[in-house]
Amino acid sequence: LLTCCAASASEHDVRLKLKKHPSAVAEDMEGFSVAAACRFAGIPLRIVRGISHLAGDRDKNNWRVIDAMASVEKTIGWALDL
């Protein structure tokens, strides 16, 4: 995951980030503060992300949030009330 302070707003943003971080497979804004707090407290952390859309795609009609959450549920084996 590439932790960043703001989501890519366009394909151009995505290309710029990938140029600097070619091994990134997804963007993550929300997990950074949790990871920082856990590190500070000495608590181990793993982040499982459900990918709902391509980075840079701001059109929420293309987002597949329910599918992304179902993927997380399958990965971690917990029952989510969707």
XYZ file of N, CA, C and O in Angstrom:
328
model
N 0.834 -1.189 0.000
C 0.000 0.000 0.000
C 0.873 1.245 0.000
O 1.892 1.297 0.683
N 0.444 2.237 -0.726
C 1.094 3.532 -0.697
C 0.273 4.434 0.205
O -0.875 4.766 -0.103
N 0.829 4.784 1.350
C 0.141 5.683 2.274
C 0.353 7.111 1.799
O 1.478 7.539 1.558
N -0.747 7.830 1.616
C -0.654 9.207 1.142
C -1.718 10.050 1.842
O -2.675 9.518 2.391
N -1.528 11.349 1.824
C -2.443 12.223 2.564
C -3.716 12.525 1.796
O -4.695 12.972 2.382
N -3.727 12.279 0.509
C -4.920 12.535 -0.301
C -4.993 11.518 -1.433
O -3.977 11.137 -2.004
N -6.209 11.135 -1.741
C -6.424 10.192 -2.835
C -6.092 10.847 -4.166
O -6.243 12.062 -4.339
N -5.647 10.048 -5.105
C -5.387 10.562 -6.448
C -6.687 11.083 -7.041
O -7.727 10.433 -6.959
N -6.604 12.248 -7.647
C -7.795 12.863 -8.233
C -7.916 12.577 -9.728
O -8.933 12.902 -10.332
N -6.882 11.959 -10.312
C -6.900 11.711 -11.756
C -5.898 10.614 -12.095
O -5.061 10.241 -11.262
N -5.963 10.148 -13.328
C -4.981 9.173 -13.796
C -3.578 9.775 -13.793
O -2.596 9.072 -13.554
N -3.480 11.065 -14.038
C -2.188 11.748 -13.998
C -1.576 11.647 -12.598
O -0.386 11.350 -12.457
N -2.381 11.882 -11.571
C -1.907 11.736 -10.182
C -1.391 10.325 -9.933
O -0.352 10.125 -9.300
N -2.136 9.341 -10.410
C -1.744 7.940 -10.229
C -0.393 7.684 -10.883
O 0.498 7.071 -10.282
N -0.217 8.153 -12.120
C 1.057 7.948 -12.824
C 2.221 8.587 -12.076
O 3.305 8.000 -11.980
N 2.026 9.778 -11.524
C 3.091 10.440 -10.769
C 3.473 9.629 -9.532
O 4.654 9.465 -9.224
N 2.468 9.106 -8.821
C 2.747 8.305 -7.624
C 3.434 6.995 -7.988
O 4.371 6.561 -7.308
N 2.981 6.371 -9.069
C 3.607 5.109 -9.484
C 5.035 5.309 -9.961
O 5.867 4.410 -9.816
N 5.325 6.468 -10.526
C 6.691 6.751 -10.959
C 7.630 6.755 -9.754
O 8.746 6.250 -9.827
N 7.169 7.305 -8.631
C 7.998 7.365 -7.415
C 7.938 6.069 -6.618
O 8.876 5.725 -5.907
N 6.811 5.341 -6.718
C 6.596 4.129 -5.924
C 6.031 3.019 -6.820
O 4.857 2.659 -6.702
N 6.857 2.461 -7.699
C 6.357 1.512 -8.699
C 5.813 0.204 -8.126
O 5.060 -0.492 -8.801
N 6.144 -0.133 -6.903
C 5.643 -1.391 -6.341
C 4.297 -1.229 -5.634
O 3.713 -2.214 -5.180
N 3.782 -0.013 -5.565
C 2.483 0.216 -4.909
C 1.365 -0.459 -5.694
O 1.336 -0.398 -6.920
N 0.472 -1.105 -4.980
C -0.665 -1.760 -5.631
C -1.990 -1.078 -5.288
O -3.002 -1.348 -5.919
N -1.967 -0.202 -4.280
C -3.178 0.521 -3.887
C -2.780 1.720 -3.042
O -1.703 1.753 -2.460
N -3.676 2.698 -2.991
C -3.480 3.861 -2.128
C -4.180 3.621 -0.797
O -5.202 2.952 -0.738
N -3.630 4.211 0.242
C -4.241 4.104 1.563
C -4.068 5.417 2.297
O -2.948 5.868 2.493
N -5.185 6.048 2.642
C -5.127 7.274 3.426
C -5.541 6.983 4.875
O -4.938 7.473 5.807
N -6.559 6.168 5.033
C -7.161 5.953 6.350
C -6.269 5.179 7.317
O -6.310 5.413 8.522
N -5.488 4.256 6.817
C -4.713 3.384 7.690
C -3.492 4.014 8.319
O -2.981 3.518 9.321
N -3.023 5.126 7.790
C -1.762 5.692 8.275
C -1.815 6.068 9.747
O -0.923 5.708 10.515
N -2.845 6.778 10.164
C -2.898 7.213 11.565
C -3.039 6.031 12.511
O -2.455 6.020 13.603
N -3.783 5.023 12.093
C -3.920 3.817 12.913
C -2.569 3.119 13.024
O -2.157 2.716 14.123
N -1.865 3.004 11.904
C -0.553 2.362 11.912
C 0.434 3.138 12.789
O 1.202 2.541 13.550
N 0.397 4.463 12.698
C 1.294 5.276 13.513
C 0.986 5.097 15.001
O 1.904 4.942 15.820
N -0.278 5.105 15.358
C -0.661 4.930 16.762
C -0.256 3.552 17.269
O 0.251 3.420 18.395
N -0.472 2.528 16.458
C -0.095 1.172 16.865
C 1.414 1.052 17.030
O 1.890 0.438 17.993
N 2.152 1.637 16.130
C 3.611 1.572 16.242
C 4.073 2.283 17.516
O 4.929 1.788 18.245
N 3.506 3.437 17.784
C 3.856 4.203 18.976
C 3.552 3.404 20.245
O 4.319 3.425 21.206
N 2.447 2.662 20.226
C 2.022 1.889 21.396
C 2.627 0.488 21.429
O 2.385 -0.267 22.369
N 3.384 0.119 20.396
C 3.981 -1.204 20.356
C 2.985 -2.315 20.091
O 3.179 -3.458 20.507
N 1.920 -1.981 19.391
C 0.865 -2.948 19.077
C 0.994 -3.366 17.616
O 1.029 -2.509 16.717
N 1.072 -4.673 17.336
C 1.167 -5.104 15.941
C -0.120 -4.790 15.177
O -1.202 -4.732 15.751
N 0.027 -4.573 13.893
C -1.118 -4.209 13.063
C -0.970 -4.827 11.689
O 0.121 -4.845 11.123
N -2.069 -5.310 11.171
C -2.167 -5.713 9.769
C -3.385 -5.020 9.199
O -4.421 -4.942 9.851
N -3.247 -4.539 8.001
C -4.352 -3.853 7.341
C -4.827 -4.712 6.179
O -4.020 -5.128 5.349
N -6.114 -4.968 6.128
C -6.732 -5.677 4.998
C -7.641 -4.663 4.319
O -8.562 -4.135 4.932
N -7.347 -4.381 3.073
C -8.115 -3.392 2.330
C -9.014 -4.068 1.319
O -8.614 -4.999 0.640
N -10.221 -3.597 1.225
C -11.109 -3.976 0.136
C -10.981 -2.905 -0.935
O -11.164 -1.726 -0.652
N -10.628 -3.284 -2.120
C -10.416 -2.316 -3.198
C -11.727 -2.138 -3.955
O -12.231 -3.063 -4.586
N -12.280 -0.929 -3.888
C -13.592 -0.673 -4.479
C -13.531 -0.001 -5.841
O -14.512 -0.016 -6.579
N -12.390 0.629 -6.165
C -12.292 1.339 -7.439
C -10.830 1.618 -7.765
O -9.961 1.464 -6.913
N -10.594 2.003 -8.986
C -9.237 2.346 -9.410
C -8.843 3.692 -8.826
O -9.664 4.604 -8.739
N -7.598 3.808 -8.436
C -7.087 5.085 -7.957
C -7.285 6.140 -9.039
O -7.095 5.877 -10.226
N -7.700 7.318 -8.629
C -7.929 8.412 -9.560
C -9.353 8.493 -10.080
O -9.750 9.511 -10.634
N -10.130 7.438 -9.899
C -11.517 7.429 -10.367
C -12.395 8.049 -9.285
O -12.699 7.422 -8.280
N -12.827 9.283 -9.468
C -13.632 9.985 -8.477
C -15.133 9.830 -8.730
O -15.950 10.351 -7.984
N -15.505 9.111 -9.790
C -16.925 8.901 -10.106
C -17.461 7.764 -9.249
O -17.191 6.589 -9.495
N -18.240 8.108 -8.237
C -18.737 7.101 -7.298
C -19.669 6.084 -7.947
O -19.921 5.031 -7.374
N -20.170 6.370 -9.141
C -20.976 5.376 -9.857
C -20.150 4.158 -10.243
O -20.705 3.077 -10.474
N -18.831 4.311 -10.310
C -17.933 3.203 -10.660
C -17.443 2.432 -9.437
O -16.807 1.398 -9.589
N -17.693 2.956 -8.262
C -17.180 2.330 -7.042
C -18.015 1.103 -6.691
O -19.241 1.113 -6.811
N -17.364 0.052 -6.240
C -18.017 -1.209 -5.863
C -17.700 -1.517 -4.391
O -16.969 -2.443 -4.068
N -18.256 -0.700 -3.510
C -17.947 -0.786 -2.075
C -18.436 -2.101 -1.474
O -17.713 -2.742 -0.702
N -19.642 -2.538 -1.820
C -20.175 -3.794 -1.266
C -19.286 -4.967 -1.693
O -18.953 -5.832 -0.877
N -18.876 -4.997 -2.961
C -17.976 -6.055 -3.431
C -16.641 -6.004 -2.689
O -16.076 -7.042 -2.339
N -16.140 -4.802 -2.443
C -14.867 -4.657 -1.729
C -14.992 -5.186 -0.299
O -14.103 -5.882 0.195
N -16.085 -4.875 0.358
C -16.286 -5.358 1.724
C -16.473 -6.876 1.749
O -16.008 -7.552 2.669
N -17.142 -7.425 0.743
C -17.298 -8.882 0.658
C -15.936 -9.550 0.494
O -15.689 -10.624 1.056
N -15.036 -8.912 -0.241
C -13.683 -9.435 -0.411
C -12.937 -9.451 0.919
O -12.243 -10.412 1.249
N -13.102 -8.389 1.703
C -12.491 -8.336 3.038
C -13.066 -9.438 3.913
O -12.331 -10.159 4.595
N -14.378 -9.596 3.884
C -15.033 -10.640 4.678
C -14.463 -12.019 4.321
O -14.138 -12.823 5.204
N -14.316 -12.276 3.048
C -13.774 -13.569 2.598
C -12.333 -13.746 3.071
O -11.929 -14.823 3.507
N -11.550 -12.666 3.005
C -10.141 -12.726 3.379
C -9.955 -12.984 4.871
O -9.130 -13.799 5.263
N -10.724 -12.292 5.695
C -10.519 -12.419 7.139
C -11.424 -13.458 7.777
O -11.206 -13.838 8.923
N -12.445 -13.881 7.039
C -13.310 -14.947 7.552
C -14.314 -14.492 8.588
O -14.823 -15.309 9.349
N -14.590 -13.214 8.660
C -15.595 -12.713 9.605
C -16.886 -12.468 8.849
O -16.901 -12.132 7.673
N -17.981 -12.603 9.541
C -19.285 -12.297 8.937
C -19.571 -10.808 9.140
O -19.611 -10.312 10.259
N -19.730 -10.095 8.043
C -20.074 -8.679 8.089
C -21.544 -8.534 7.768
O -22.061 -9.172 6.867
N -22.226 -7.674 8.489
C -23.635 -7.427 8.246
C -23.780 -6.348 7.178
O -23.824 -5.173 7.469
N -23.801 -6.783 5.922
C -23.937 -5.839 4.816
C -25.382 -5.789 4.387
O -25.804 -5.300 3.467
